[in-house]
Amino acid sequence: MPPLYLLPDCPPEETLRLFNDPFWGYVWPGSYALHRYMHDNPTVASDSSSVLDFGCGCGLASLTAKRLGARRVVANDICAAAVQAAKLNAQIGDSRILLELSTEDLVGRPDLGHDLILAGDMFYDSELGAAVQEWLEEIVEGGARVLVGDPGRHALPPSLELLEEYDLPDWLRR
């Protein structure tokens, strides 16, 4: 089964606007779609013993998975500032939320011990997208579930199965 993806409705001109701020300083469309999907389907998170939020950015998907009952959540981003933003957002939102934090480059490491991988907004670049796609396919072959949130960027693999589409709320469109 291919990785699944969620498609938020985000016009290209709004996607370009996102690059004016530090990427970890706001919620990206794909991360919002992952958040929304888990809220609409809470057992996705609560039935998971270990969740990896790959490319966590501000940590919205991580926090959602943890709040919905995932026993272990790892917020991962190769940018240390993003991981710290996820940590701060967890502390601000609910001081009882404990996330594991990681700045490791995990691409290419298929046996990570997570049963759910969340990958939001990771297909913005063709080279990165190809590497991430190959890695996620290996993870799926190993038995983990993968959810990808992306607004349909050029590097989004056509082999992914569309699971759900969401409109972005006004607060996210600024």
Tab-separated table of N, CA and C in Angstrom:
chain	number	residue	atom	x	y	z
A	1	MET	N	0.842	-1.177	0.000
A	1	MET	CA	0.000	0.000	0.000
A	1	MET	C	0.888	1.241	0.000
A	2	PRO	N	0.616	2.210	-0.854
A	2	PRO	CA	1.444	3.421	-0.878
A	2	PRO	C	1.167	4.294	0.339
A	3	PRO	N	2.107	5.192	0.655
A	3	PRO	CA	1.797	6.163	1.714
A	3	PRO	C	0.553	6.947	1.324
A	4	LEU	N	-0.190	7.383	2.309
A	4	LEU	CA	-1.399	8.150	2.069
A	4	LEU	C	-1.094	9.624	2.224
A	5	TYR	N	-1.826	10.471	1.549
A	5	TYR	CA	-1.608	11.892	1.756
A	5	TYR	C	-2.917	12.630	1.882
A	6	LEU	N	-2.805	13.785	2.496
A	6	LEU	CA	-3.939	14.658	2.747
A	6	LEU	C	-3.676	15.945	1.998
A	7	LEU	N	-4.671	16.474	1.356
A	7	LEU	CA	-4.479	17.621	0.487
A	7	LEU	C	-5.262	18.821	0.994
A	8	PRO	N	-4.563	19.808	1.594
A	8	PRO	CA	-5.273	21.033	1.963
A	8	PRO	C	-5.439	21.911	0.727
A	9	ASP	N	-6.489	22.681	0.688
A	9	ASP	CA	-6.733	23.591	-0.415
A	9	ASP	C	-5.905	24.854	-0.186
A	10	CYS	N	-4.802	24.983	-0.900
A	10	CYS	CA	-3.910	26.124	-0.707
A	10	CYS	C	-3.466	26.638	-2.074
A	11	PRO	N	-3.999	27.775	-2.511
A	11	PRO	CA	-3.590	28.328	-3.799
A	11	PRO	C	-2.088	28.606	-3.829
A	12	PRO	N	-1.437	28.423	-5.001
A	12	PRO	CA	0.017	28.598	-5.100
A	12	PRO	C	0.513	29.951	-4.580
A	13	GLU	N	-0.243	31.025	-4.811
A	13	GLU	CA	0.215	32.338	-4.343
A	13	GLU	C	0.300	32.396	-2.817
A	14	GLU	N	-0.550	31.637	-2.127
A	14	GLU	CA	-0.474	31.608	-0.663
A	14	GLU	C	0.685	30.751	-0.194
A	15	THR	N	1.022	29.710	-0.934
A	15	THR	CA	2.171	28.884	-0.579
A	15	THR	C	3.447	29.723	-0.671
A	16	LEU	N	3.550	30.575	-1.676
A	16	LEU	CA	4.739	31.418	-1.822
A	16	LEU	C	4.872	32.396	-0.660
A	17	ARG	N	3.768	32.898	-0.142
A	17	ARG	CA	3.795	33.834	0.971
A	17	ARG	C	4.472	33.238	2.194
A	18	LEU	N	4.380	31.927	2.345
A	18	LEU	CA	4.913	31.275	3.531
A	18	LEU	C	6.418	31.468	3.686
A	19	PHE	N	7.126	31.714	2.605
A	19	PHE	CA	8.579	31.816	2.676
A	19	PHE	C	9.057	33.168	3.195
A	20	ASN	N	8.155	34.086	3.532
A	20	ASN	CA	8.555	35.375	4.090
A	20	ASN	C	8.911	35.283	5.566
A	21	ASP	N	8.478	34.253	6.246
A	21	ASP	CA	8.706	34.061	7.677
A	21	ASP	C	9.586	32.830	7.875
A	22	PRO	N	10.185	32.678	9.070
A	22	PRO	CA	10.912	31.424	9.311
A	22	PRO	C	9.927	30.257	9.228
A	23	PHE	N	10.326	29.187	8.552
A	23	PHE	CA	9.381	28.106	8.275
A	23	PHE	C	8.784	27.469	9.521
A	24	TRP	N	9.471	27.538	10.626
A	24	TRP	CA	8.964	26.938	11.861
A	24	TRP	C	8.093	27.912	12.651
A	25	GLY	N	7.892	29.111	12.140
A	25	GLY	CA	7.158	30.144	12.867
A	25	GLY	C	5.670	30.191	12.580
A	26	TYR	N	5.144	29.257	11.828
A	26	TYR	CA	3.723	29.240	11.498
A	26	TYR	C	3.324	27.820	11.111
A	27	VAL	N	2.045	27.611	10.954
A	27	VAL	CA	1.520	26.302	10.567
A	27	VAL	C	1.491	26.217	9.043
A	28	TRP	N	2.102	25.186	8.512
A	28	TRP	CA	2.089	24.952	7.066
A	28	TRP	C	0.813	24.206	6.678
A	29	PRO	N	0.387	24.322	5.428
A	29	PRO	CA	-0.859	23.674	4.996
A	29	PRO	C	-0.877	22.156	5.216
A	30	GLY	N	0.213	21.478	4.904
A	30	GLY	CA	0.240	20.024	5.082
A	30	GLY	C	0.174	19.615	6.538
A	31	SER	N	0.826	20.373	7.393
A	31	SER	CA	0.777	20.101	8.823
A	31	SER	C	-0.641	20.309	9.345
A	32	TYR	N	-1.301	21.343	8.858
A	32	TYR	CA	-2.695	21.562	9.247
A	32	TYR	C	-3.560	20.378	8.814
A	33	ALA	N	-3.335	19.875	7.603
A	33	ALA	CA	-4.128	18.743	7.118
A	33	ALA	C	-3.911	17.508	7.994
A	34	LEU	N	-2.680	17.265	8.409
A	34	LEU	CA	-2.400	16.140	9.307
A	34	LEU	C	-3.125	16.336	10.643
A	35	HIS	N	-3.031	17.542	11.176
A	35	HIS	CA	-3.726	17.891	12.426
A	35	HIS	C	-5.223	17.637	12.291
A	36	ARG	N	-5.798	18.136	11.238
A	36	ARG	CA	-7.241	18.011	11.023
A	36	ARG	C	-7.656	16.559	10.835
A	37	TYR	N	-6.864	15.807	10.065
A	37	TYR	CA	-7.191	14.402	9.841
A	37	TYR	C	-7.179	13.625	11.160
A	38	MET	N	-6.181	13.882	11.992
A	38	MET	CA	-6.121	13.176	13.275
A	38	MET	C	-7.292	13.573	14.173
A	39	HIS	N	-7.691	14.843	14.130
A	39	HIS	CA	-8.860	15.258	14.922
A	39	HIS	C	-10.122	14.574	14.421
A	40	ASP	N	-10.254	14.440	13.114
A	40	ASP	CA	-11.433	13.785	12.545
A	40	ASP	C	-11.395	12.267	12.748
A	41	ASN	N	-10.191	11.716	12.933
A	41	ASN	CA	-9.990	10.273	13.084
A	41	ASN	C	-9.048	10.026	14.257
A	42	PRO	N	-9.478	10.295	15.481
A	42	PRO	CA	-8.572	10.276	16.632
A	42	PRO	C	-7.897	8.941	16.912
A	43	THR	N	-8.478	7.849	16.461
A	43	THR	CA	-7.830	6.559	16.722
A	43	THR	C	-6.538	6.390	15.921
A	44	VAL	N	-6.367	7.185	14.870
A	44	VAL	CA	-5.103	7.139	14.130
A	44	VAL	C	-3.948	7.416	15.091
A	45	ALA	N	-4.128	8.385	15.961
A	45	ALA	CA	-3.087	8.715	16.937
A	45	ALA	C	-3.179	7.841	18.176
A	46	SER	N	-4.378	7.677	18.713
A	46	SER	CA	-4.505	6.964	19.990
A	46	SER	C	-4.137	5.495	19.883
A	47	ASP	N	-4.280	4.898	18.706
A	47	ASP	CA	-3.899	3.505	18.513
A	47	ASP	C	-2.411	3.338	18.206
A	48	SER	N	-1.687	4.428	18.129
A	48	SER	CA	-0.262	4.376	17.783
A	48	SER	C	0.589	4.352	19.045
A	49	SER	N	1.499	3.418	19.094
A	49	SER	CA	2.382	3.361	20.257
A	49	SER	C	3.539	4.339	20.100
A	50	SER	N	3.926	4.624	18.861
A	50	SER	CA	5.030	5.547	18.639
A	50	SER	C	4.820	6.298	17.334
A	51	VAL	N	4.816	7.627	17.422
A	51	VAL	CA	4.580	8.492	16.270
A	51	VAL	C	5.829	9.321	16.012
A	52	LEU	N	6.206	9.413	14.753
A	52	LEU	CA	7.294	10.301	14.333
A	52	LEU	C	6.685	11.411	13.492
A	53	ASP	N	6.868	12.658	13.921
A	53	ASP	CA	6.473	13.812	13.115
A	53	ASP	C	7.741	14.277	12.414
A	54	PHE	N	7.913	13.816	11.181
A	54	PHE	CA	9.114	14.073	10.384
A	54	PHE	C	9.005	15.440	9.728
A	55	GLY	N	10.004	16.294	9.965
A	55	GLY	CA	9.937	17.662	9.465
A	55	GLY	C	8.885	18.433	10.239
A	56	CYS	N	8.975	18.380	11.557
A	56	CYS	CA	7.889	18.840	12.445
A	56	CYS	C	7.595	20.329	12.383
A	57	GLY	N	8.559	21.149	11.947
A	57	GLY	CA	8.297	22.586	11.940
A	57	GLY	C	7.891	23.067	13.314
A	58	CYS	N	6.757	23.750	13.416
A	58	CYS	CA	6.305	24.293	14.709
A	58	CYS	C	5.723	23.230	15.629
A	59	GLY	N	5.532	22.015	15.143
A	59	GLY	CA	5.107	20.911	15.993
A	59	GLY	C	3.614	20.660	16.080
A	60	LEU	N	2.805	21.261	15.218
A	60	LEU	CA	1.356	21.087	15.315
A	60	LEU	C	0.943	19.621	15.241
A	61	ALA	N	1.461	18.876	14.266
A	61	ALA	CA	1.066	17.471	14.127
A	61	ALA	C	1.544	16.651	15.324
A	62	SER	N	2.730	16.952	15.830
A	62	SER	CA	3.243	16.261	17.024
A	62	SER	C	2.317	16.470	18.206
A	63	LEU	N	1.973	17.718	18.435
A	63	LEU	CA	1.121	18.062	19.571
A	63	LEU	C	-0.260	17.430	19.440
A	64	THR	N	-0.789	17.410	18.246
A	64	THR	CA	-2.100	16.811	18.026
A	64	THR	C	-2.057	15.315	18.331
A	65	ALA	N	-1.036	14.629	17.825
A	65	ALA	CA	-0.918	13.189	18.073
A	65	ALA	C	-0.820	12.906	19.567
A	66	LYS	N	-0.033	13.696	20.263
A	66	LYS	CA	0.135	13.483	21.710
A	66	LYS	C	-1.169	13.770	22.461
A	67	ARG	N	-1.823	14.876	22.121
A	67	ARG	CA	-3.084	15.221	22.796
A	67	ARG	C	-4.172	14.184	22.561
A	68	LEU	N	-4.103	13.508	21.420
A	68	LEU	CA	-5.120	12.515	21.094
A	68	LEU	C	-4.780	11.126	21.628
A	69	GLY	N	-3.658	11.014	22.327
A	69	GLY	CA	-3.397	9.763	23.020
A	69	GLY	C	-2.255	8.900	22.538
A	70	ALA	N	-1.490	9.352	21.559
A	70	ALA	CA	-0.315	8.563	21.167
A	70	ALA	C	0.617	8.461	22.372
A	71	ARG	N	1.095	7.269	22.635
A	71	ARG	CA	1.913	7.069	23.826
A	71	ARG	C	3.283	7.727	23.726
A	72	ARG	N	3.885	7.677	22.558
A	72	ARG	CA	5.213	8.270	22.358
A	72	ARG	C	5.158	9.088	21.079
A	73	VAL	N	5.649	10.322	21.133
A	73	VAL	CA	5.700	11.180	19.948
A	73	VAL	C	7.093	11.799	19.867
A	74	VAL	N	7.711	11.655	18.694
A	74	VAL	CA	9.017	12.257	18.443
A	74	VAL	C	8.826	13.371	17.417
A	75	ALA	N	9.147	14.600	17.820
A	75	ALA	CA	9.122	15.749	16.916
A	75	ALA	C	10.518	15.860	16.319
A	76	ASN	N	10.617	15.647	15.022
A	76	ASN	CA	11.911	15.611	14.340
A	76	ASN	C	11.988	16.678	13.263
A	77	ASP	N	13.094	17.378	13.230
A	77	ASP	CA	13.392	18.327	12.162
A	77	ASP	C	14.899	18.509	12.167
A	78	ILE	N	15.502	18.642	11.010
A	78	ILE	CA	16.955	18.842	10.982
A	78	ILE	C	17.340	20.251	11.424
A	79	CYS	N	16.365	21.114	11.545
A	79	CYS	CA	16.601	22.486	12.021
A	79	CYS	C	16.351	22.544	13.528
A	80	ALA	N	17.381	22.855	14.282
A	80	ALA	CA	17.265	22.911	15.739
A	80	ALA	C	16.248	23.963	16.188
A	81	ALA	N	16.134	25.068	15.454
A	81	ALA	CA	15.162	26.105	15.817
A	81	ALA	C	13.732	25.571	15.705
A	82	ALA	N	13.472	24.745	14.704
A	82	ALA	CA	12.134	24.162	14.548
A	82	ALA	C	11.810	23.244	15.718
A	83	VAL	N	12.763	22.417	16.107
A	83	VAL	CA	12.537	21.499	17.225
A	83	VAL	C	12.299	22.288	18.511
A	84	GLN	N	13.023	23.366	18.700
A	84	GLN	CA	12.792	24.204	19.881
A	84	GLN	C	11.429	24.882	19.816
A	85	ALA	N	11.001	25.280	18.616
A	85	ALA	CA	9.662	25.863	18.460
A	85	ALA	C	8.596	24.834	18.835
A	86	ALA	N	8.772	23.582	18.424
A	86	ALA	CA	7.818	22.527	18.791
A	86	ALA	C	7.795	22.344	20.304
A	87	LYS	N	8.964	22.370	20.920
A	87	LYS	CA	9.051	22.217	22.380
A	87	LYS	C	8.328	23.374	23.083
A	88	LEU	N	8.587	24.591	22.630
A	88	LEU	CA	7.938	25.759	23.240
A	88	LEU	C	6.428	25.730	23.040
A	89	ASN	N	5.990	25.338	21.846
A	89	ASN	CA	4.550	25.244	21.599
A	89	ASN	C	3.907	24.199	22.499
A	90	ALA	N	4.614	23.123	22.767
A	90	ALA	CA	4.087	22.112	23.694
A	90	ALA	C	3.969	22.693	25.095
A	91	GLN	N	4.976	23.432	25.528
A	91	GLN	CA	4.956	24.020	26.874
A	91	GLN	C	3.888	25.096	27.009
A	92	ILE	N	3.703	25.881	25.975
A	92	ILE	CA	2.693	26.941	26.003
A	92	ILE	C	1.295	26.340	25.984
A	93	GLY	N	1.090	25.331	25.135
A	93	GLY	CA	-0.232	24.751	24.974
A	93	GLY	C	-0.682	23.917	26.159
A	94	ASP	N	0.224	23.155	26.738
A	94	ASP	CA	-0.132	22.275	27.851
A	94	ASP	C	1.169	21.756	28.435
A	95	SER	N	1.509	22.226	29.606
A	95	SER	CA	2.803	21.885	30.192
A	95	SER	C	2.962	20.396	30.468
A	96	ARG	N	1.851	19.638	30.406
A	96	ARG	CA	1.941	18.188	30.639
A	96	ARG	C	2.311	17.421	29.387
A	97	ILE	N	2.301	18.086	28.233
A	97	ILE	CA	2.624	17.402	26.983
A	97	ILE	C	4.133	17.261	26.875
A	98	LEU	N	4.593	16.030	26.803
A	98	LEU	CA	6.018	15.765	26.662
A	98	LEU	C	6.285	15.143	25.302
A	99	LEU	N	7.076	15.837	24.521
A	99	LEU	CA	7.495	15.333	23.226
A	99	LEU	C	8.958	14.933	23.320
A	100	GLU	N	9.326	13.882	22.621
A	100	GLU	CA	10.739	13.609	22.429
A	100	GLU	C	11.171	14.477	21.250
A	101	LEU	N	12.387	14.977	21.318
A	101	LEU	CA	12.877	15.894	20.287
A	101	LEU	C	14.087	15.292	19.586
A	102	SER	N	14.160	15.509	18.276
A	102	SER	CA	15.270	14.962	17.506
A	102	SER	C	15.618	15.898	16.356
A	103	THR	N	16.914	16.125	16.167
A	103	THR	CA	17.387	16.901	15.012
A	103	THR	C	18.157	16.008	14.036
A	104	GLU	N	18.036	14.702	14.197
A	104	GLU	CA	18.734	13.773	13.305
A	104	GLU	C	18.150	13.812	11.901
A	105	ASP	N	19.010	13.616	10.913
A	105	ASP	CA	18.551	13.426	9.542
A	105	ASP	C	18.175	11.951	9.419
A	106	LEU	N	16.897	11.661	9.398
A	106	LEU	CA	16.407	10.286	9.447
A	106	LEU	C	16.191	9.656	8.083
A	107	VAL	N	16.256	10.430	7.016
A	107	VAL	CA	15.992	9.898	5.678
A	107	VAL	C	16.998	8.785	5.379
A	108	GLY	N	16.452	7.653	4.976
A	108	GLY	CA	17.285	6.501	4.653
A	108	GLY	C	17.396	5.488	5.781
A	109	ARG	N	16.862	5.809	6.938
A	109	ARG	CA	16.890	4.883	8.072
A	109	ARG	C	15.514	4.235	8.198
A	110	PRO	N	15.334	3.037	7.630
A	110	PRO	CA	13.993	2.447	7.563
A	110	PRO	C	13.459	1.869	8.864
A	111	ASP	N	14.291	1.429	9.770
A	111	ASP	CA	13.794	0.773	10.977
A	111	ASP	C	13.915	1.708	12.164
A	112	LEU	N	12.934	2.578	12.317
A	112	LEU	CA	12.981	3.582	13.378
A	112	LEU	C	12.135	3.197	14.591
A	113	GLY	N	11.333	2.159	14.469
A	113	GLY	CA	10.519	1.710	15.586
A	113	GLY	C	9.231	2.484	15.803
A	114	HIS	N	8.800	3.261	14.824
A	114	HIS	CA	7.544	4.010	14.924
A	114	HIS	C	6.477	3.292	14.108
A	115	ASP	N	5.246	3.282	14.609
A	115	ASP	CA	4.187	2.666	13.826
A	115	ASP	C	3.367	3.678	13.025
A	116	LEU	N	3.583	4.978	13.263
A	116	LEU	CA	2.933	6.029	12.479
A	116	LEU	C	3.955	7.125	12.188
A	117	ILE	N	4.094	7.448	10.921
A	117	ILE	CA	4.982	8.527	10.488
A	117	ILE	C	4.109	9.619	9.889
A	118	LEU	N	4.283	10.842	10.372
A	118	LEU	CA	3.599	12.016	9.832
A	118	LEU	C	4.628	12.829	9.068
A	119	ALA	N	4.337	13.151	7.826
A	119	ALA	CA	5.267	13.923	7.000
A	119	ALA	C	4.496	15.069	6.366
A	120	GLY	N	4.622	16.246	6.947
A	120	GLY	CA	3.907	17.412	6.444
A	120	GLY	C	4.802	18.313	5.630
A	121	ASP	N	4.361	18.637	4.429
A	121	ASP	CA	5.019	19.647	3.588
A	121	ASP	C	6.463	19.293	3.250
A	122	MET	N	6.723	18.050	2.931
A	122	MET	CA	8.087	17.606	2.644
A	122	MET	C	8.378	17.461	1.156
A	123	PHE	N	7.434	17.821	0.285
A	123	PHE	CA	7.642	17.630	-1.150
A	123	PHE	C	7.729	18.953	-1.909
A	124	TYR	N	8.441	19.905	-1.317
A	124	TYR	CA	8.618	21.219	-1.930
A	124	TYR	C	9.827	21.266	-2.868
A	125	ASP	N	10.647	20.241	-2.860
A	125	ASP	CA	11.869	20.200	-3.657
A	125	ASP	C	11.973	18.812	-4.306
A	126	SER	N	12.310	18.759	-5.586
A	126	SER	CA	12.332	17.486	-6.307
A	126	SER	C	13.351	16.507	-5.747
A	127	GLU	N	14.562	16.973	-5.460
A	127	GLU	CA	15.605	16.071	-4.950
A	127	GLU	C	15.237	15.539	-3.561
A	128	LEU	N	14.840	16.443	-2.685
A	128	LEU	CA	14.412	16.021	-1.352
A	128	LEU	C	13.187	15.114	-1.452
A	129	GLY	N	12.232	15.494	-2.279
A	129	GLY	CA	11.017	14.709	-2.433
A	129	GLY	C	11.293	13.281	-2.872
A	130	ALA	N	12.225	13.094	-3.813
A	130	ALA	CA	12.566	11.749	-4.282
A	130	ALA	C	13.172	10.915	-3.157
A	131	ALA	N	14.059	11.518	-2.375
A	131	ALA	CA	14.686	10.801	-1.263
A	131	ALA	C	13.659	10.464	-0.183
A	132	VAL	N	12.791	11.405	0.123
A	132	VAL	CA	11.760	11.181	1.145
A	132	VAL	C	10.775	10.112	0.669
A	133	GLN	N	10.382	10.159	-0.603
A	133	GLN	CA	9.461	9.158	-1.133
A	133	GLN	C	10.044	7.759	-1.002
A	134	GLU	N	11.284	7.587	-1.416
A	134	GLU	CA	11.927	6.269	-1.336
A	134	GLU	C	11.978	5.784	0.115
A	135	TRP	N	12.345	6.677	1.013
A	135	TRP	CA	12.442	6.348	2.430
A	135	TRP	C	11.074	5.967	3.013
A	136	LEU	N	10.052	6.753	2.707
A	136	LEU	CA	8.715	6.464	3.232
A	136	LEU	C	8.171	5.141	2.684
A	137	GLU	N	8.470	4.834	1.432
A	137	GLU	CA	8.037	3.556	0.866
A	137	GLU	C	8.698	2.390	1.598
A	138	GLU	N	9.967	2.527	1.965
A	138	GLU	CA	10.650	1.490	2.746
A	138	GLU	C	9.986	1.328	4.117
A	139	ILE	N	9.607	2.438	4.715
A	139	ILE	CA	8.955	2.397	6.028
A	139	ILE	C	7.612	1.679	5.941
A	140	VAL	N	6.847	1.969	4.886
A	140	VAL	CA	5.559	1.302	4.687
A	140	VAL	C	5.777	-0.200	4.485
A	141	GLU	N	6.794	-0.575	3.714
A	141	GLU	CA	7.099	-2.000	3.512
A	141	GLU	C	7.437	-2.679	4.836
A	142	GLY	N	7.992	-1.917	5.777
A	142	GLY	CA	8.324	-2.457	7.093
A	142	GLY	C	7.126	-2.553	8.027
A	143	GLY	N	5.957	-2.075	7.589
A	143	GLY	CA	4.742	-2.236	8.376
A	143	GLY	C	4.204	-0.991	9.054
A	144	ALA	N	4.896	0.127	8.971
A	144	ALA	CA	4.401	1.358	9.593
A	144	ALA	C	3.392	2.036	8.668
A	145	ARG	N	2.544	2.847	9.250
A	145	ARG	CA	1.601	3.656	8.480
A	145	ARG	C	2.224	5.025	8.267
A	146	VAL	N	2.070	5.572	7.085
A	146	VAL	CA	2.610	6.886	6.747
A	146	VAL	C	1.476	7.775	6.277
A	147	LEU	N	1.395	8.966	6.861
A	147	LEU	CA	0.458	9.991	6.406
A	147	LEU	C	1.262	11.195	5.953
A	148	VAL	N	0.982	11.654	4.748
A	148	VAL	CA	1.665	12.809	4.175
A	148	VAL	C	0.641	13.922	4.013
A	149	GLY	N	0.977	15.105	4.499
A	149	GLY	CA	0.147	16.280	4.268
A	149	GLY	C	0.873	17.205	3.311
A	150	ASP	N	0.242	17.573	2.227
A	150	ASP	CA	0.889	18.426	1.227
A	150	ASP	C	-0.182	19.090	0.375
A	151	PRO	N	0.041	20.356	-0.003
A	151	PRO	CA	-0.967	21.042	-0.827
A	151	PRO	C	-0.849	20.736	-2.319
A	152	GLY	N	-0.143	19.666	-2.685
A	152	GLY	CA	-0.046	19.275	-4.088
A	152	GLY	C	1.121	19.905	-4.818
A	153	ARG	N	2.236	20.051	-4.143
A	153	ARG	CA	3.422	20.640	-4.763
A	153	ARG	C	3.947	19.752	-5.898
A	154	HIS	N	4.828	20.319	-6.700
A	154	HIS	CA	5.328	19.637	-7.899
A	154	HIS	C	6.057	18.333	-7.599
A	155	ALA	N	6.669	18.190	-6.437
A	155	ALA	CA	7.435	16.987	-6.115
A	155	ALA	C	6.615	15.928	-5.376
A	156	LEU	N	5.314	16.169	-5.194
A	156	LEU	CA	4.461	15.181	-4.534
A	156	LEU	C	4.349	13.955	-5.435
A	157	PRO	N	4.717	12.782	-4.935
A	157	PRO	CA	4.700	11.575	-5.777
A	157	PRO	C	3.289	11.239	-6.264
A	158	PRO	N	3.146	10.956	-7.546
A	158	PRO	CA	1.822	10.604	-8.081
A	158	PRO	C	1.325	9.247	-7.578
A	159	SER	N	2.211	8.448	-7.008
A	159	SER	CA	1.821	7.116	-6.533
A	159	SER	C	1.059	7.154	-5.205
A	160	LEU	N	1.015	8.310	-4.546
A	160	LEU	CA	0.323	8.404	-3.267
A	160	LEU	C	-1.190	8.307	-3.473
A	161	GLU	N	-1.843	7.738	-2.505
A	161	GLU	CA	-3.295	7.612	-2.530
A	161	GLU	C	-3.919	8.768	-1.763
A	162	LEU	N	-4.804	9.533	-2.421
A	162	LEU	CA	-5.476	10.649	-1.757
A	162	LEU	C	-6.442	10.104	-0.710
A	163	LEU	N	-6.256	10.541	0.502
A	163	LEU	CA	-7.077	10.079	1.613
A	163	LEU	C	-8.182	11.074	1.947
A	164	GLU	N	-7.841	12.361	1.939
A	164	GLU	CA	-8.812	13.393	2.327
A	164	GLU	C	-8.339	14.745	1.812
A	165	GLU	N	-9.275	15.662	1.601
A	165	GLU	CA	-8.972	17.045	1.253
A	165	GLU	C	-9.605	17.956	2.292
A	166	TYR	N	-8.907	19.050	2.619
A	166	TYR	CA	-9.414	20.010	3.596
A	166	TYR	C	-9.258	21.430	3.070
A	167	ASP	N	-10.219	22.280	3.409
A	167	ASP	CA	-10.077	23.712	3.172
A	167	ASP	C	-9.258	24.285	4.319
A	168	LEU	N	-8.402	25.224	4.001
A	168	LEU	CA	-7.649	25.896	5.057
A	168	LEU	C	-8.548	26.909	5.748
A	169	PRO	N	-8.472	27.000	7.070
A	169	PRO	CA	-9.272	27.997	7.775
A	169	PRO	C	-8.720	29.395	7.514
A	170	ASP	N	-9.558	30.390	7.716
A	170	ASP	CA	-9.138	31.780	7.488
A	170	ASP	C	-7.925	32.167	8.323
A	171	TRP	N	-7.838	31.696	9.569
A	171	TRP	CA	-6.715	32.078	10.427
A	171	TRP	C	-5.383	31.596	9.868
A	172	LEU	N	-5.418	30.546	9.051
A	172	LEU	CA	-4.176	30.039	8.463
A	172	LEU	C	-3.833	30.761	7.174
A	173	ARG	N	-4.823	31.283	6.511
A	173	ARG	CA	-4.597	31.995	5.258
A	173	ARG	C	-4.071	33.412	5.466
A	174	ARG	N	-4.199	33.932	6.665
A	174	ARG	CA	-3.848	35.314	7.028
A	174	ARG	C	-4.154	36.240	5.908
